[in-house]
JSON list of C-alpha atoms in Angstrom, two decimals:
[
{"chain": "A", "resi": 203, "resn": "UNK", "atom": "CA", "xyz": [19.60, -9.28, -32.66]},
{"chain": "A", "resi": 204, "resn": "UNK", "atom": "CA", "xyz": [17.77, -8.22, -29.84]},
{"chain": "A", "resi": 205, "resn": "UNK", "atom": "CA", "xyz": [14.66, -6.15, -30.40]},
{"chain": "A", "resi": 206, "resn": "UNK", "atom": "CA", "xyz": [11.89, -4.86, -28.17]},
{"chain": "A", "resi": 207, "resn": "UNK", "atom": "CA", "xyz": [8.56, -3.97, -29.70]},
{"chain": "A", "resi": 208, "resn": "UNK", "atom": "CA", "xyz": [5.74, -1.77, -28.15]},
{"chain": "A", "resi": 209, "resn": "UNK", "atom": "CA", "xyz": [2.86, -1.62, -30.66]},
{"chain": "A", "resi": 210, "resn": "UNK", "atom": "CA", "xyz": [0.96, 0.85, -28.73]},
{"chain": "A", "resi": 211, "resn": "UNK", "atom": "CA", "xyz": [2.36, 4.31, -29.25]},
{"chain": "A", "resi": 212, "resn": "UNK", "atom": "CA", "xyz": [-0.42, 5.96, -27.15]},
{"chain": "A", "resi": 213, "resn": "UNK", "atom": "CA", "xyz": [-2.95, 4.60, -24.67]},
{"chain": "A", "resi": 214, "resn": "UNK", "atom": "CA", "xyz": [-5.50, 6.20, -22.44]},
{"chain": "A", "resi": 215, "resn": "UNK", "atom": "CA", "xyz": [-7.40, 4.94, -19.36]},
{"chain": "A", "resi": 216, "resn": "UNK", "atom": "CA", "xyz": [-10.07, 6.34, -17.07]},
{"chain": "A", "resi": 217, "resn": "UNK", "atom": "CA", "xyz": [-8.85, 7.02, -13.52]},
{"chain": "A", "resi": 218, "resn": "UNK", "atom": "CA", "xyz": [-9.45, 3.99, -11.18]},
{"chain": "A", "resi": 219, "resn": "UNK", "atom": "CA", "xyz": [-9.56, 1.66, -14.26]},
{"chain": "A", "resi": 220, "resn": "UNK", "atom": "CA", "xyz": [-7.13, -0.85, -15.48]},
{"chain": "A", "resi": 221, "resn": "UNK", "atom": "CA", "xyz": [-4.88, -0.69, -18.46]},
{"chain": "A", "resi": 222, "resn": "UNK", "atom": "CA", "xyz": [-2.56, -3.19, -20.14]},
{"chain": "A", "resi": 223, "resn": "UNK", "atom": "CA", "xyz": [0.55, -1.99, -22.07]},
{"chain": "A", "resi": 224, "resn": "UNK", "atom": "CA", "xyz": [2.03, -4.70, -24.44]},
{"chain": "A", "resi": 225, "resn": "UNK", "atom": "CA", "xyz": [5.59, -5.54, -25.15]},
{"chain": "A", "resi": 226, "resn": "UNK", "atom": "CA", "xyz": [7.14, -8.21, -27.30]},
{"chain": "A", "resi": 227, "resn": "UNK", "atom": "CA", "xyz": [10.78, -8.86, -27.55]},
{"chain": "A", "resi": 228, "resn": "UNK", "atom": "CA", "xyz": [13.07, -11.09, -29.80]},
{"chain": "A", "resi": 229, "resn": "UNK", "atom": "CA", "xyz": [16.06, -12.78, -28.36]},
{"chain": "A", "resi": 230, "resn": "UNK", "atom": "CA", "xyz": [18.06, -16.04, -28.60]},
{"chain": "A", "resi": 231, "resn": "UNK", "atom": "CA", "xyz": [19.36, -15.71, -25.17]},
{"chain": "A", "resi": 232, "resn": "UNK", "atom": "CA", "xyz": [17.97, -17.82, -22.35]},
{"chain": "A", "resi": 233, "resn": "UNK", "atom": "CA", "xyz": [19.20, -15.68, -19.53]},
{"chain": "A", "resi": 234, "resn": "UNK", "atom": "CA", "xyz": [17.89, -12.09, -19.50]},
{"chain": "A", "resi": 235, "resn": "UNK", "atom": "CA", "xyz": [15.72, -9.57, -17.53]},
{"chain": "A", "resi": 236, "resn": "UNK", "atom": "CA", "xyz": [12.88, -7.52, -18.52]},
{"chain": "A", "resi": 237, "resn": "UNK", "atom": "CA", "xyz": [11.76, -4.31, -17.17]},
{"chain": "A", "resi": 238, "resn": "UNK", "atom": "CA", "xyz": [9.17, -1.72, -17.24]},
{"chain": "A", "resi": 239, "resn": "UNK", "atom": "CA", "xyz": [10.33, 2.00, -16.88]},
{"chain": "A", "resi": 240, "resn": "UNK", "atom": "CA", "xyz": [8.23, 4.96, -16.44]},
{"chain": "A", "resi": 241, "resn": "UNK", "atom": "CA", "xyz": [9.25, 8.33, -17.72]},
{"chain": "A", "resi": 242, "resn": "UNK", "atom": "CA", "xyz": [7.05, 11.20, -16.51]},
{"chain": "A", "resi": 243, "resn": "UNK", "atom": "CA", "xyz": [7.23, 14.73, -18.05]},
{"chain": "A", "resi": 244, "resn": "UNK", "atom": "CA", "xyz": [10.26, 15.39, -15.82]},
{"chain": "A", "resi": 245, "resn": "UNK", "atom": "CA", "xyz": [11.98, 12.96, -18.00]},
{"chain": "A", "resi": 246, "resn": "UNK", "atom": "CA", "xyz": [13.68, 10.92, -15.31]},
{"chain": "A", "resi": 247, "resn": "UNK", "atom": "CA", "xyz": [13.52, 7.10, -15.97]},
{"chain": "A", "resi": 248, "resn": "UNK", "atom": "CA", "xyz": [11.86, 5.52, -12.95]},
{"chain": "A", "resi": 249, "resn": "UNK", "atom": "CA", "xyz": [11.97, 1.66, -12.63]},
{"chain": "A", "resi": 250, "resn": "UNK", "atom": "CA", "xyz": [8.31, 0.25, -12.30]},
{"chain": "A", "resi": 251, "resn": "UNK", "atom": "CA", "xyz": [8.96, -3.43, -12.40]},
{"chain": "A", "resi": 252, "resn": "UNK", "atom": "CA", "xyz": [11.34, -6.28, -13.07]},
{"chain": "A", "resi": 253, "resn": "UNK", "atom": "CA", "xyz": [11.03, -9.87, -14.21]},
{"chain": "A", "resi": 254, "resn": "UNK", "atom": "CA", "xyz": [13.88, -12.44, -14.40]},
{"chain": "A", "resi": 255, "resn": "UNK", "atom": "CA", "xyz": [13.46, -14.84, -17.36]},
{"chain": "A", "resi": 256, "resn": "UNK", "atom": "CA", "xyz": [14.17, -17.89, -15.34]},
{"chain": "A", "resi": 257, "resn": "UNK", "atom": "CA", "xyz": [11.15, -17.05, -13.02]},
{"chain": "A", "resi": 258, "resn": "UNK", "atom": "CA", "xyz": [7.81, -18.35, -14.04]},
{"chain": "A", "resi": 259, "resn": "UNK", "atom": "CA", "xyz": [5.85, -16.38, -11.51]},
{"chain": "A", "resi": 260, "resn": "UNK", "atom": "CA", "xyz": [4.79, -13.01, -12.78]},
{"chain": "A", "resi": 261, "resn": "UNK", "atom": "CA", "xyz": [6.23, -9.99, -10.88]},
{"chain": "A", "resi": 262, "resn": "UNK", "atom": "CA", "xyz": [3.98, -7.81, -8.89]},
{"chain": "A", "resi": 263, "resn": "UNK", "atom": "CA", "xyz": [4.62, -4.29, -7.36]},
{"chain": "A", "resi": 264, "resn": "UNK", "atom": "CA", "xyz": [1.57, -2.93, -5.75]},
{"chain": "A", "resi": 265, "resn": "UNK", "atom": "CA", "xyz": [-0.85, -1.83, -8.54]},
{"chain": "A", "resi": 266, "resn": "UNK", "atom": "CA", "xyz": [1.64, -2.91, -11.28]},
{"chain": "A", "resi": 267, "resn": "UNK", "atom": "CA", "xyz": [1.82, -6.44, -12.38]},
{"chain": "A", "resi": 268, "resn": "UNK", "atom": "CA", "xyz": [3.32, -8.29, -15.42]},
{"chain": "A", "resi": 269, "resn": "UNK", "atom": "CA", "xyz": [2.16, -10.97, -17.79]},
{"chain": "A", "resi": 270, "resn": "UNK", "atom": "CA", "xyz": [5.30, -12.71, -18.77]},
{"chain": "A", "resi": 271, "resn": "UNK", "atom": "CA", "xyz": [4.80, -15.41, -21.44]},
{"chain": "A", "resi": 272, "resn": "UNK", "atom": "CA", "xyz": [8.51, -16.52, -22.21]},
{"chain": "A", "resi": 273, "resn": "UNK", "atom": "CA", "xyz": [7.42, -18.95, -24.96]},
{"chain": "A", "resi": 274, "resn": "UNK", "atom": "CA", "xyz": [5.63, -16.05, -26.77]},
{"chain": "A", "resi": 275, "resn": "UNK", "atom": "CA", "xyz": [8.42, -13.64, -25.77]},
{"chain": "A", "resi": 276, "resn": "UNK", "atom": "CA", "xyz": [5.58, -11.31, -24.45]},
{"chain": "A", "resi": 277, "resn": "UNK", "atom": "CA", "xyz": [5.90, -8.93, -21.42]},
{"chain": "A", "resi": 278, "resn": "UNK", "atom": "CA", "xyz": [2.81, -6.93, -20.74]},
{"chain": "A", "resi": 279, "resn": "UNK", "atom": "CA", "xyz": [2.30, -4.47, -17.87]},
{"chain": "A", "resi": 280, "resn": "UNK", "atom": "CA", "xyz": [-1.02, -4.21, -16.25]},
{"chain": "A", "resi": 281, "resn": "UNK", "atom": "CA", "xyz": [-1.74, -1.12, -14.13]},
{"chain": "A", "resi": 282, "resn": "UNK", "atom": "CA", "xyz": [-4.66, -1.39, -11.91]},
{"chain": "A", "resi": 283, "resn": "UNK", "atom": "CA", "xyz": [-6.68, 1.47, -10.11]},
{"chain": "A", "resi": 284, "resn": "UNK", "atom": "CA", "xyz": [-4.92, 3.97, -12.49]},
{"chain": "A", "resi": 285, "resn": "UNK", "atom": "CA", "xyz": [-4.05, 7.21, -10.97]},
{"chain": "A", "resi": 286, "resn": "UNK", "atom": "CA", "xyz": [-3.34, 10.59, -12.36]},
{"chain": "A", "resi": 287, "resn": "UNK", "atom": "CA", "xyz": [0.21, 10.27, -11.48]},
{"chain": "A", "resi": 288, "resn": "UNK", "atom": "CA", "xyz": [0.54, 7.26, -13.64]},
{"chain": "A", "resi": 289, "resn": "UNK", "atom": "CA", "xyz": [0.49, 9.53, -16.73]},
{"chain": "A", "resi": 290, "resn": "UNK", "atom": "CA", "xyz": [3.76, 8.94, -18.44]},
{"chain": "A", "resi": 291, "resn": "UNK", "atom": "CA", "xyz": [5.85, 7.35, -21.17]},
{"chain": "A", "resi": 292, "resn": "UNK", "atom": "CA", "xyz": [6.20, 3.81, -20.47]},
{"chain": "A", "resi": 293, "resn": "UNK", "atom": "CA", "xyz": [9.19, 1.82, -21.87]},
{"chain": "A", "resi": 294, "resn": "UNK", "atom": "CA", "xyz": [9.75, -1.87, -21.92]},
{"chain": "A", "resi": 295, "resn": "UNK", "atom": "CA", "xyz": [13.30, -2.89, -21.72]},
{"chain": "A", "resi": 296, "resn": "UNK", "atom": "CA", "xyz": [15.17, -6.20, -22.27]},
{"chain": "A", "resi": 297, "resn": "UNK", "atom": "CA", "xyz": [18.63, -6.61, -20.67]},
{"chain": "A", "resi": 298, "resn": "UNK", "atom": "CA", "xyz": [21.27, -9.20, -21.31]},
{"chain": "A", "resi": 299, "resn": "UNK", "atom": "CA", "xyz": [24.69, -8.75, -19.97]},
{"chain": "A", "resi": 300, "resn": "UNK", "atom": "CA", "xyz": [25.44, -5.12, -19.62]},
{"chain": "A", "resi": 301, "resn": "UNK", "atom": "CA", "xyz": [23.18, -3.97, -22.41]},
{"chain": "A", "resi": 302, "resn": "UNK", "atom": "CA", "xyz": [19.68, -2.66, -22.30]},
{"chain": "A", "resi": 303, "resn": "UNK", "atom": "CA", "xyz": [17.51, -2.54, -25.31]},
{"chain": "A", "resi": 304, "resn": "UNK", "atom": "CA", "xyz": [14.39, -0.27, -25.01]},
{"chain": "A", "resi": 305, "resn": "UNK", "atom": "CA", "xyz": [11.17, -0.25, -26.95]},
{"chain": "A", "resi": 306, "resn": "UNK", "atom": "CA", "xyz": [9.89, 3.05, -28.42]},
{"chain": "A", "resi": 307, "resn": "UNK", "atom": "CA", "xyz": [7.55, 3.58, -25.57]},
{"chain": "A", "resi": 308, "resn": "UNK", "atom": "CA", "xyz": [3.79, 3.90, -25.00]},
{"chain": "A", "resi": 309, "resn": "UNK", "atom": "CA", "xyz": [2.50, 7.27, -24.01]},
{"chain": "A", "resi": 310, "resn": "UNK", "atom": "CA", "xyz": [-0.15, 6.65, -21.29]},
{"chain": "A", "resi": 311, "resn": "UNK", "atom": "CA", "xyz": [-2.80, 9.24, -20.66]},
{"chain": "A", "resi": 312, "resn": "UNK", "atom": "CA", "xyz": [-5.08, 9.00, -17.44]},
{"chain": "A", "resi": 313, "resn": "UNK", "atom": "CA", "xyz": [-8.37, 10.55, -17.92]},
{"chain": "A", "resi": 314, "resn": "UNK", "atom": "CA", "xyz": [-9.87, 12.16, -14.58]},
{"chain": "B", "resi": 212, "resn": "UNK", "atom": "CA", "xyz": [16.87, 7.16, -0.71]},
{"chain": "B", "resi": 213, "resn": "UNK", "atom": "CA", "xyz": [20.19, 7.21, -2.72]},
{"chain": "B", "resi": 214, "resn": "UNK", "atom": "CA", "xyz": [19.88, 8.51, -6.26]},
{"chain": "B", "resi": 215, "resn": "UNK", "atom": "CA", "xyz": [22.01, 9.05, -9.46]},
{"chain": "B", "resi": 216, "resn": "UNK", "atom": "CA", "xyz": [22.70, 12.70, -9.94]},
{"chain": "B", "resi": 217, "resn": "UNK", "atom": "CA", "xyz": [23.73, 14.44, -13.20]},
{"chain": "B", "resi": 218, "resn": "UNK", "atom": "CA", "xyz": [25.04, 17.85, -14.02]},
{"chain": "B", "resi": 219, "resn": "UNK", "atom": "CA", "xyz": [24.40, 20.13, -15.68]},
{"chain": "B", "resi": 220, "resn": "UNK", "atom": "CA", "xyz": [20.61, 19.58, -16.36]},
{"chain": "B", "resi": 221, "resn": "UNK", "atom": "CA", "xyz": [20.99, 21.58, -19.57]},
{"chain": "B", "resi": 222, "resn": "UNK", "atom": "CA", "xyz": [24.12, 22.09, -21.61]},
{"chain": "B", "resi": 223, "resn": "UNK", "atom": "CA", "xyz": [24.16, 24.24, -24.81]},
{"chain": "B", "resi": 224, "resn": "UNK", "atom": "CA", "xyz": [27.18, 24.05, -27.04]},
{"chain": "B", "resi": 225, "resn": "UNK", "atom": "CA", "xyz": [28.44, 25.00, -30.49]},
{"chain": "B", "resi": 226, "resn": "UNK", "atom": "CA", "xyz": [29.06, 22.36, -33.04]},
{"chain": "B", "resi": 227, "resn": "UNK", "atom": "CA", "xyz": [32.67, 21.20, -32.88]},
{"chain": "B", "resi": 228, "resn": "UNK", "atom": "CA", "xyz": [32.99, 22.00, -29.14]},
{"chain": "B", "resi": 229, "resn": "UNK", "atom": "CA", "xyz": [33.90, 19.46, -26.63]},
{"chain": "B", "resi": 230, "resn": "UNK", "atom": "CA", "xyz": [31.37, 18.75, -23.73]},
{"chain": "B", "resi": 231, "resn": "UNK", "atom": "CA", "xyz": [31.67, 16.68, -20.54]},
{"chain": "B", "resi": 232, "resn": "UNK", "atom": "CA", "xyz": [28.61, 15.46, -19.02]},
{"chain": "B", "resi": 233, "resn": "UNK", "atom": "CA", "xyz": [28.90, 14.44, -15.26]},
{"chain": "B", "resi": 234, "resn": "UNK", "atom": "CA", "xyz": [27.32, 12.00, -13.27]},
{"chain": "B", "resi": 235, "resn": "UNK", "atom": "CA", "xyz": [27.43, 10.76, -9.63]},
{"chain": "B", "resi": 236, "resn": "UNK", "atom": "CA", "xyz": [26.32, 7.22, -9.40]},
{"chain": "B", "resi": 237, "resn": "UNK", "atom": "CA", "xyz": [24.87, 5.60, -6.43]},
{"chain": "B", "resi": 238, "resn": "UNK", "atom": "CA", "xyz": [27.83, 5.14, -3.95]},
{"chain": "B", "resi": 239, "resn": "UNK", "atom": "CA", "xyz": [27.74, 1.33, -3.53]},
{"chain": "B", "resi": 240, "resn": "UNK", "atom": "CA", "xyz": [27.05, 0.64, -7.30]},
{"chain": "B", "resi": 241, "resn": "UNK", "atom": "CA", "xyz": [29.82, -0.83, -9.39]},
{"chain": "B", "resi": 242, "resn": "UNK", "atom": "CA", "xyz": [28.36, -0.85, -12.90]},
{"chain": "B", "resi": 243, "resn": "UNK", "atom": "CA", "xyz": [27.79, 2.40, -14.65]},
{"chain": "B", "resi": 244, "resn": "UNK", "atom": "CA", "xyz": [26.18, 3.26, -18.01]},
{"chain": "B", "resi": 245, "resn": "UNK", "atom": "CA", "xyz": [25.38, 6.11, -20.39]},
{"chain": "B", "resi": 246, "resn": "UNK", "atom": "CA", "xyz": [22.30, 6.27, -22.65]},
{"chain": "B", "resi": 247, "resn": "UNK", "atom": "CA", "xyz": [20.83, 8.90, -24.94]},
{"chain": "B", "resi": 248, "resn": "UNK", "atom": "CA", "xyz": [17.40, 9.80, -26.08]},
{"chain": "B", "resi": 249, "resn": "UNK", "atom": "CA", "xyz": [16.92, 11.80, -29.17]},
{"chain": "B", "resi": 250, "resn": "UNK", "atom": "CA", "xyz": [13.64, 13.81, -28.81]},
{"chain": "B", "resi": 251, "resn": "UNK", "atom": "CA", "xyz": [10.63, 11.59, -29.48]},
{"chain": "B", "resi": 252, "resn": "UNK", "atom": "CA", "xyz": [12.79, 8.59, -29.84]},
{"chain": "B", "resi": 253, "resn": "UNK", "atom": "CA", "xyz": [13.64, 5.46, -27.80]},
{"chain": "B", "resi": 254, "resn": "UNK", "atom": "CA", "xyz": [16.29, 5.31, -25.27]},
{"chain": "B", "resi": 255, "resn": "UNK", "atom": "CA", "xyz": [19.64, 3.99, -26.76]},
{"chain": "B", "resi": 256, "resn": "UNK", "atom": "CA", "xyz": [22.55, 2.26, -25.03]},
{"chain": "B", "resi": 257, "resn": "UNK", "atom": "CA", "xyz": [25.90, 3.99, -25.46]},
{"chain": "B", "resi": 258, "resn": "UNK", "atom": "CA", "xyz": [28.36, 2.34, -23.00]},
{"chain": "B", "resi": 259, "resn": "UNK", "atom": "CA", "xyz": [28.77, 0.37, -19.83]},
{"chain": "B", "resi": 260, "resn": "UNK", "atom": "CA", "xyz": [31.81, 0.68, -17.45]},
{"chain": "B", "resi": 261, "resn": "UNK", "atom": "CA", "xyz": [33.02, -1.60, -14.79]},
{"chain": "B", "resi": 262, "resn": "UNK", "atom": "CA", "xyz": [36.29, -1.92, -12.88]},
{"chain": "B", "resi": 263, "resn": "UNK", "atom": "CA", "xyz": [37.62, 1.17, -14.64]},
{"chain": "B", "resi": 264, "resn": "UNK", "atom": "CA", "xyz": [37.17, 0.05, -18.04]},
{"chain": "B", "resi": 265, "resn": "UNK", "atom": "CA", "xyz": [34.56, -0.03, -20.75]},
{"chain": "B", "resi": 266, "resn": "UNK", "atom": "CA", "xyz": [32.72, -3.45, -20.59]},
{"chain": "B", "resi": 267, "resn": "UNK", "atom": "CA", "xyz": [30.44, -3.01, -23.66]},
{"chain": "B", "resi": 268, "resn": "UNK", "atom": "CA", "xyz": [29.66, -0.26, -26.03]},
{"chain": "B", "resi": 269, "resn": "UNK", "atom": "CA", "xyz": [27.17, 0.29, -29.04]},
{"chain": "B", "resi": 270, "resn": "UNK", "atom": "CA", "xyz": [27.90, 1.42, -32.47]},
{"chain": "B", "resi": 271, "resn": "UNK", "atom": "CA", "xyz": [26.80, 4.78, -31.40]},
{"chain": "B", "resi": 272, "resn": "UNK", "atom": "CA", "xyz": [29.79, 5.07, -29.08]},
{"chain": "B", "resi": 273, "resn": "UNK", "atom": "CA", "xyz": [32.43, 5.88, -31.66]},
{"chain": "B", "resi": 274, "resn": "UNK", "atom": "CA", "xyz": [35.79, 7.70, -31.32]},
{"chain": "B", "resi": 275, "resn": "UNK", "atom": "CA", "xyz": [34.05, 10.95, -30.58]},
{"chain": "B", "resi": 276, "resn": "UNK", "atom": "CA", "xyz": [32.85, 9.64, -27.11]},
{"chain": "B", "resi": 277, "resn": "UNK", "atom": "CA", "xyz": [34.90, 8.59, -24.12]},
{"chain": "B", "resi": 278, "resn": "UNK", "atom": "CA", "xyz": [34.07, 7.90, -20.58]},
{"chain": "B", "resi": 279, "resn": "UNK", "atom": "CA", "xyz": [35.99, 8.17, -17.40]},
{"chain": "B", "resi": 280, "resn": "UNK", "atom": "CA", "xyz": [35.78, 7.64, -13.77]},
{"chain": "B", "resi": 281, "resn": "UNK", "atom": "CA", "xyz": [38.16, 10.40, -12.55]},
{"chain": "B", "resi": 282, "resn": "UNK", "atom": "CA", "xyz": [37.62, 9.74, -9.00]},
{"chain": "B", "resi": 283, "resn": "UNK", "atom": "CA", "xyz": [35.76, 7.64, -6.42]},
{"chain": "B", "resi": 284, "resn": "UNK", "atom": "CA", "xyz": [32.40, 9.45, -7.16]},
{"chain": "B", "resi": 285, "resn": "UNK", "atom": "CA", "xyz": [32.08, 10.91, -10.63]},
{"chain": "B", "resi": 286, "resn": "UNK", "atom": "CA", "xyz": [31.43, 9.30, -13.93]},
{"chain": "B", "resi": 287, "resn": "UNK", "atom": "CA", "xyz": [31.78, 11.45, -17.04]},
{"chain": "B", "resi": 288, "resn": "UNK", "atom": "CA", "xyz": [30.81, 11.14, -20.67]},
{"chain": "B", "resi": 289, "resn": "UNK", "atom": "CA", "xyz": [33.07, 13.30, -23.03]},
{"chain": "B", "resi": 290, "resn": "UNK", "atom": "CA", "xyz": [31.98, 14.27, -26.58]},
{"chain": "B", "resi": 291, "resn": "UNK", "atom": "CA", "xyz": [35.18, 15.58, -28.21]},
{"chain": "B", "resi": 292, "resn": "UNK", "atom": "CA", "xyz": [33.66, 17.50, -31.24]},
{"chain": "B", "resi": 293, "resn": "UNK", "atom": "CA", "xyz": [29.96, 17.80, -30.90]},
{"chain": "B", "resi": 294, "resn": "UNK", "atom": "CA", "xyz": [27.59, 17.45, -34.00]},
{"chain": "B", "resi": 295, "resn": "UNK", "atom": "CA", "xyz": [24.12, 18.75, -34.37]},
{"chain": "B", "resi": 296, "resn": "UNK", "atom": "CA", "xyz": [23.05, 15.05, -34.22]},
{"chain": "B", "resi": 297, "resn": "UNK", "atom": "CA", "xyz": [24.43, 14.79, -30.66]},
{"chain": "B", "resi": 298, "resn": "UNK", "atom": "CA", "xyz": [21.71, 16.92, -29.42]},
{"chain": "B", "resi": 299, "resn": "UNK", "atom": "CA", "xyz": [19.74, 14.65, -27.15]},
{"chain": "B", "resi": 300, "resn": "UNK", "atom": "CA", "xyz": [19.00, 13.75, -23.62]},
{"chain": "B", "resi": 301, "resn": "UNK", "atom": "CA", "xyz": [21.90, 11.91, -22.05]},
{"chain": "B", "resi": 302, "resn": "UNK", "atom": "CA", "xyz": [21.04, 9.64, -19.08]},
{"chain": "B", "resi": 303, "resn": "UNK", "atom": "CA", "xyz": [23.54, 7.91, -16.64]},
{"chain": "B", "resi": 304, "resn": "UNK", "atom": "CA", "xyz": [22.68, 4.88, -14.87]},
{"chain": "B", "resi": 305, "resn": "UNK", "atom": "CA", "xyz": [24.27, 2.77, -12.29]},
{"chain": "B", "resi": 306, "resn": "UNK", "atom": "CA", "xyz": [23.60, -0.77, -10.99]},
{"chain": "B", "resi": 307, "resn": "UNK", "atom": "CA", "xyz": [24.95, -2.56, -7.88]},
{"chain": "B", "resi": 308, "resn": "UNK", "atom": "CA", "xyz": [25.65, -5.85, -9.61]},
{"chain": "B", "resi": 309, "resn": "UNK", "atom": "CA", "xyz": [25.74, -7.05, -13.12]},
{"chain": "B", "resi": 310, "resn": "UNK", "atom": "CA", "xyz": [22.11, -8.19, -13.65]},
{"chain": "B", "resi": 311, "resn": "UNK", "atom": "CA", "xyz": [20.53, -5.77, -11.20]},
{"chain": "B", "resi": 312, "resn": "UNK", "atom": "CA", "xyz": [18.21, -3.06, -12.13]},
{"chain": "B", "resi": 313, "resn": "UNK", "atom": "CA", "xyz": [19.76, 0.02, -13.31]},
{"chain": "B", "resi": 314, "resn": "UNK", "atom": "CA", "xyz": [18.82, 3.41, -11.45]},
{"chain": "B", "resi": 315, "resn": "UNK", "atom": "CA", "xyz": [18.69, 6.27, -13.87]},
{"chain": "B", "resi": 316, "resn": "UNK", "atom": "CA", "xyz": [19.81, 9.85, -13.38]},
{"chain": "B", "resi": 317, "resn": "UNK", "atom": "CA", "xyz": [17.46, 12.81, -14.30]},
{"chain": "B", "resi": 318, "resn": "UNK", "atom": "CA", "xyz": [19.26, 13.35, -17.46]},
{"chain": "B", "resi": 319, "resn": "UNK", "atom": "CA", "xyz": [21.41, 16.15, -19.16]},
{"chain": "B", "resi": 320, "resn": "UNK", "atom": "CA", "xyz": [19.70, 17.80, -21.99]},
{"chain": "B", "resi": 321, "resn": "UNK", "atom": "CA", "xyz": [22.39, 18.61, -24.66]},
{"chain": "B", "resi": 322, "resn": "UNK", "atom": "CA", "xyz": [21.77, 20.99, -27.30]},
{"chain": "B", "resi": 323, "resn": "UNK", "atom": "CA", "xyz": [24.31, 21.41, -30.13]},
{"chain": "B", "resi": 324, "resn": "UNK", "atom": "CA", "xyz": [23.80, 24.70, -32.17]}
]
């Protein structure tokens, strides 16, 4: 069964500092996609970054980057130069076929 | 920038009543999804829809649930006889192609009393 684990229910970071959110997943599939979604207090899910499993290069999107370790089934999100607007719930998600599997989320607080 | 929209933003209904949650996916997208998020819990997949039929569904999506694309723009989720445990945030999502990222709507908060 596919599962996604986020072991950090809460994290905090000083504004302008860097924070890493961890995610591990379990799958027997070879073809899949991984995502990080952000859910601010407005509750709308916003795509932050996406990684194709067949790509070895880590995805980067401005201040957001991932450390994808396929053998270890690890997919962490690094947020550089944290901003107040980064405060949100972050969900790691794994997708195979048409199904998404979400982790339980990490609540990120940004301290001014 | 195109976005997924959902109506209503909040729906309150009595137990046993039928509700229809509406979504307008992004216009050139072909794959549509419903998810739910019970307060304080993770987002759970309900169903995916492509080419006017369900392509995948989870065990949550039982006979009380149905989906429909009644016209070229709307995508609806119907709950026939709501239960207290159906209270949750329901998110609609759409994607252009099968393995592409899904764009989520703002959600409908369903409260069953």
